[in-house]
């Protein structure tokens, strides 16, 4: 079993993920992920405004140190939970609000592995989502994306049926109760994070 180290940029928040349970690598170019990148600061988004995530089960993730730095925000009252390290504003992962949807997209920035290691352990990025809102032309290949999508759907279904969804470091003992208070942005705060008026990378 290969584990990948999770590490925020400053190293206070640490953990690990079972690489064998990562279903796929994906890059998302949606406006929400871009807004979240702006919320955290510079150096989160790639040149096209994309955020790479490793799609996996929350049960495959473990935090070992610095849990006091784990923070959670949402871009709106219905938005997904976006987890980050408050010490240095490194994105950690995105989860649905419902615990039984056993999914976390671990953000590339917190995976302590070089590109060669990631390619070897997880394969290449085959899934590029919401390319229409990318800040630069991005080739999307629906055919290549079919397989990783199917793997993610299978992973979710298996966790749902097998009860693996219960083990989830982002949620507490109460159902659907996140382990940290969630900072929900107001509409004004959310609007202030839109790319309009922001310097394009
Ligand atoms: Zn940190
Ligand atoms: Zn997105």
Short mmCIF file of C-alpha atoms and ligand atoms in Angstrom, two decimals:
data_model
loop_
_atom_site.label_atom_id
_atom_site.label_comp_id
_atom_site.label_asym_id
_atom_site.label_seq_id
_atom_site.Cartn_x
_atom_site.Cartn_y
_atom_site.Cartn_z
CA UNK A 1 0.00 0.00 0.00
CA UNK A 2 1.49 3.28 -1.08
CA UNK A 3 0.68 6.31 0.95
CA UNK A 4 1.18 9.86 -0.19
CA UNK A 5 2.00 12.51 2.39
CA UNK A 6 -0.35 15.42 2.83
CA UNK A 7 1.38 18.59 3.90
CA UNK A 8 0.40 22.24 3.93
CA UNK A 9 3.00 24.62 2.57
CA UNK A 10 4.35 25.57 6.00
CA UNK A 11 4.28 21.97 7.22
CA UNK A 12 2.10 22.43 10.30
CA UNK A 13 -0.83 20.39 8.98
CA UNK A 14 0.18 16.90 7.97
CA UNK A 15 -1.47 13.69 7.06
CA UNK A 16 -1.57 10.94 4.51
CA UNK A 17 -3.73 9.38 1.87
CA UNK A 18 -3.81 5.82 0.61
CA UNK A 19 -2.77 6.28 -3.03
CA UNK A 20 -4.42 3.02 -4.04
CA UNK A 21 -7.82 4.49 -3.19
CA UNK A 22 -7.46 7.57 -5.34
CA UNK A 23 -9.87 7.02 -8.22
CA UNK A 24 -8.60 9.68 -10.58
CA UNK A 25 -6.81 12.95 -11.03
CA UNK A 26 -8.87 15.80 -12.36
CA UNK A 27 -8.48 19.50 -13.06
CA UNK A 28 -11.46 21.78 -12.49
CA UNK A 29 -11.72 25.19 -14.16
CA UNK A 30 -15.12 26.18 -12.76
CA UNK A 31 -15.77 29.73 -11.54
CA UNK A 32 -16.27 28.54 -7.97
CA UNK A 33 -12.88 26.84 -7.81
CA UNK A 34 -11.33 29.98 -9.30
CA UNK A 35 -13.07 32.15 -6.69
CA UNK A 36 -11.79 29.83 -3.97
CA UNK A 37 -8.27 30.18 -5.39
CA UNK A 38 -8.58 33.96 -5.12
CA UNK A 39 -9.94 33.60 -1.58
CA UNK A 40 -6.82 31.69 -0.55
CA UNK A 41 -4.37 33.98 -2.32
CA UNK A 42 -1.81 33.66 -5.05
CA UNK A 43 -0.24 30.51 -6.39
CA UNK A 44 -3.25 28.24 -5.98
CA UNK A 45 -4.59 28.23 -9.54
CA UNK A 46 -2.64 27.14 -12.60
CA UNK A 47 -2.11 29.47 -15.58
CA UNK A 48 -5.52 28.57 -17.02
CA UNK A 49 -7.29 29.06 -13.68
CA UNK A 50 -7.43 25.32 -13.00
CA UNK A 51 -7.24 23.42 -9.74
CA UNK A 52 -5.99 19.85 -9.79
CA UNK A 53 -7.62 17.41 -7.40
CA UNK A 54 -7.16 13.75 -6.57
CA UNK A 55 -10.61 12.17 -6.22
CA UNK A 56 -10.76 9.78 -3.30
CA UNK A 57 -12.71 8.55 -0.30
CA UNK A 58 -12.55 10.54 2.93
CA UNK A 59 -11.84 7.18 4.64
CA UNK A 60 -8.54 7.03 2.71
CA UNK A 61 -7.40 10.28 4.33
CA UNK A 62 -5.81 10.64 7.76
CA UNK A 63 -4.51 13.70 9.54
CA UNK A 64 -1.46 13.17 11.75
CA UNK A 65 -0.54 16.63 12.99
CA UNK A 66 -1.75 20.19 13.10
CA UNK A 67 -5.46 19.46 12.98
CA UNK A 68 -6.00 22.74 14.83
CA UNK A 69 -5.04 24.47 11.57
CA UNK A 70 -7.67 22.71 9.47
CA UNK A 71 -10.33 25.22 8.49
CA UNK A 72 -13.46 25.07 6.39
CA UNK A 73 -15.26 27.59 4.20
CA UNK A 74 -18.03 27.62 1.68
CA UNK A 75 -18.66 30.08 -1.13
CA UNK A 76 -22.37 30.18 -0.25
CA UNK A 77 -25.04 28.61 1.95
CA UNK A 78 -25.38 25.64 -0.41
CA UNK A 79 -21.80 25.43 -1.64
CA UNK A 80 -19.54 22.48 -1.08
CA UNK A 81 -17.21 22.50 1.90
CA UNK A 82 -13.75 23.70 1.00
CA UNK A 83 -11.09 22.68 3.50
CA UNK A 84 -7.77 24.44 3.84
CA UNK A 85 -4.86 24.93 6.22
CA UNK A 86 -5.45 28.25 7.96
CA UNK A 87 -1.76 28.55 8.94
CA UNK A 88 -0.59 29.19 5.37
CA UNK A 89 -3.83 29.07 3.32
CA UNK A 90 -2.94 25.86 1.49
CA UNK A 91 -6.03 24.21 -0.02
CA UNK A 92 -6.54 20.69 1.34
CA UNK A 93 -9.69 19.24 -0.15
CA UNK A 94 -13.29 19.75 -1.17
CA UNK A 95 -16.16 17.65 0.16
CA UNK A 96 -19.93 17.57 -0.34
CA UNK A 97 -22.04 18.79 2.58
CA UNK A 98 -23.58 15.35 2.95
CA UNK A 99 -21.37 12.85 4.69
CA UNK A 100 -22.90 9.84 2.93
CA UNK A 101 -21.58 11.25 -0.34
CA UNK A 102 -18.19 9.79 0.49
CA UNK A 103 -16.04 11.99 -1.66
CA UNK A 104 -13.09 14.29 -1.21
CA UNK A 105 -11.16 16.02 -3.96
CA UNK A 106 -7.72 16.46 -2.43
CA UNK A 107 -6.09 19.53 -3.92
CA UNK A 108 -2.74 18.94 -5.60
CA UNK A 109 -1.13 21.72 -3.55
CA UNK A 110 -1.25 19.62 -0.37
CA UNK A 111 0.09 16.41 -1.89
CA UNK A 112 3.73 16.26 -0.89
CA UNK A 113 4.94 14.47 -4.04
CA UNK A 114 6.63 15.61 -7.23
CA UNK A 115 4.95 15.30 -10.61
CA UNK A 116 6.90 12.16 -11.53
CA UNK A 117 5.77 10.38 -8.37
CA UNK A 118 2.15 11.42 -8.90
CA UNK A 119 2.19 10.24 -12.51
CA UNK A 120 3.65 6.90 -11.44
CA UNK A 121 1.24 6.35 -8.55
CA UNK A 122 -1.93 7.83 -9.99
CA UNK A 123 -1.46 8.05 -13.73
CA UNK A 124 -1.93 11.21 -15.77
CA UNK A 125 -4.73 13.78 -15.49
CA UNK A 126 -7.43 12.51 -17.84
CA UNK A 127 -10.37 14.48 -16.57
CA UNK A 128 -10.64 18.22 -17.20
CA UNK A 129 -13.91 19.67 -16.00
CA UNK A 130 -15.64 22.99 -16.79
CA UNK A 131 -13.04 23.91 -19.40
CA UNK A 132 -15.42 26.56 -20.80
CA UNK A 133 -14.62 28.83 -17.88
CA UNK A 134 -10.86 28.30 -18.16
CA UNK A 135 -8.77 31.46 -18.45
CA UNK A 136 -6.74 29.97 -21.30
CA UNK A 137 -7.57 27.38 -23.97
CA UNK A 138 -7.65 23.88 -22.49
CA UNK A 139 -8.18 20.76 -24.55
CA UNK A 140 -10.85 18.56 -23.04
CA UNK A 141 -11.25 14.99 -24.16
CA UNK A 142 -14.65 13.51 -23.23
CA UNK A 143 -13.53 10.05 -24.36
CA UNK A 144 -10.47 10.06 -22.12
CA UNK A 145 -12.57 11.41 -19.24
CA UNK A 146 -15.10 8.57 -19.36
CA UNK A 147 -12.91 6.09 -17.53
CA UNK A 148 -11.89 8.26 -14.56
CA UNK A 149 -15.50 9.44 -14.24
CA UNK A 150 -16.70 5.84 -14.12
CA UNK A 151 -14.07 5.06 -11.48
CA UNK A 152 -15.25 7.96 -9.31
CA UNK A 153 -18.92 6.95 -9.62
CA UNK A 154 -18.04 3.36 -8.71
CA UNK A 155 -16.02 4.51 -5.72
CA UNK A 156 -18.95 6.60 -4.43
CA UNK A 157 -21.45 3.78 -4.91
CA UNK A 158 -19.26 1.19 -3.18
CA UNK A 159 -18.65 3.47 -0.20
CA UNK A 160 -22.37 4.17 0.07
CA UNK A 161 -23.32 0.51 0.06
CA UNK A 162 -20.40 -0.82 2.07
CA UNK A 163 -20.63 1.70 4.90
CA UNK A 164 -17.13 3.11 4.22
CA UNK A 165 -18.72 6.56 4.14
CA UNK A 166 -18.91 6.57 7.95
CA UNK A 167 -15.15 6.91 8.34
CA UNK A 168 -14.56 10.52 7.44
CA UNK A 169 -11.96 12.81 9.05
CA UNK A 170 -13.90 15.89 7.88
CA UNK A 171 -17.06 15.02 9.78
CA UNK A 172 -17.68 14.39 13.46
CA UNK A 173 -19.75 11.83 15.28
CA UNK A 174 -23.00 13.62 14.47
CA UNK A 175 -24.17 12.93 10.93
CA UNK A 176 -23.30 15.70 8.47
CA UNK A 177 -21.60 17.75 11.16
CA UNK A 178 -18.25 19.09 9.92
CA UNK A 179 -15.34 18.84 12.39
CA UNK A 180 -14.73 22.58 12.08
CA UNK A 181 -16.98 25.62 12.02
CA UNK A 182 -17.74 26.60 8.43
CA UNK A 183 -17.16 30.17 7.28
CA UNK A 184 -19.90 30.82 4.71
CA UNK A 185 -19.29 33.79 2.44
CA UNK A 186 -22.01 36.38 1.92
CA UNK A 187 -23.14 37.12 -1.61
CA UNK A 188 -21.07 40.30 -1.58
CA UNK A 189 -17.98 38.47 -0.40
CA UNK A 190 -18.53 35.81 -3.06
CA UNK A 191 -18.96 38.43 -5.79
CA UNK A 192 -15.75 40.15 -4.77
CA UNK A 193 -13.90 36.95 -5.65
CA UNK A 194 -15.08 36.76 -9.29
CA UNK A 195 -12.37 37.10 -11.92
CA UNK A 196 -13.82 40.39 -13.23
CA UNK A 197 -11.44 43.11 -12.26
CA UNK A 198 -8.86 40.60 -11.10
CA UNK A 199 -5.55 40.41 -12.86
CA UNK A 200 -5.53 37.49 -15.26
CA UNK A 201 -2.61 35.13 -14.76
ZN1 LIG B 1 0.46 25.57 6.96
ZN1 LIG B 2 -14.58 23.52 -9.68
#
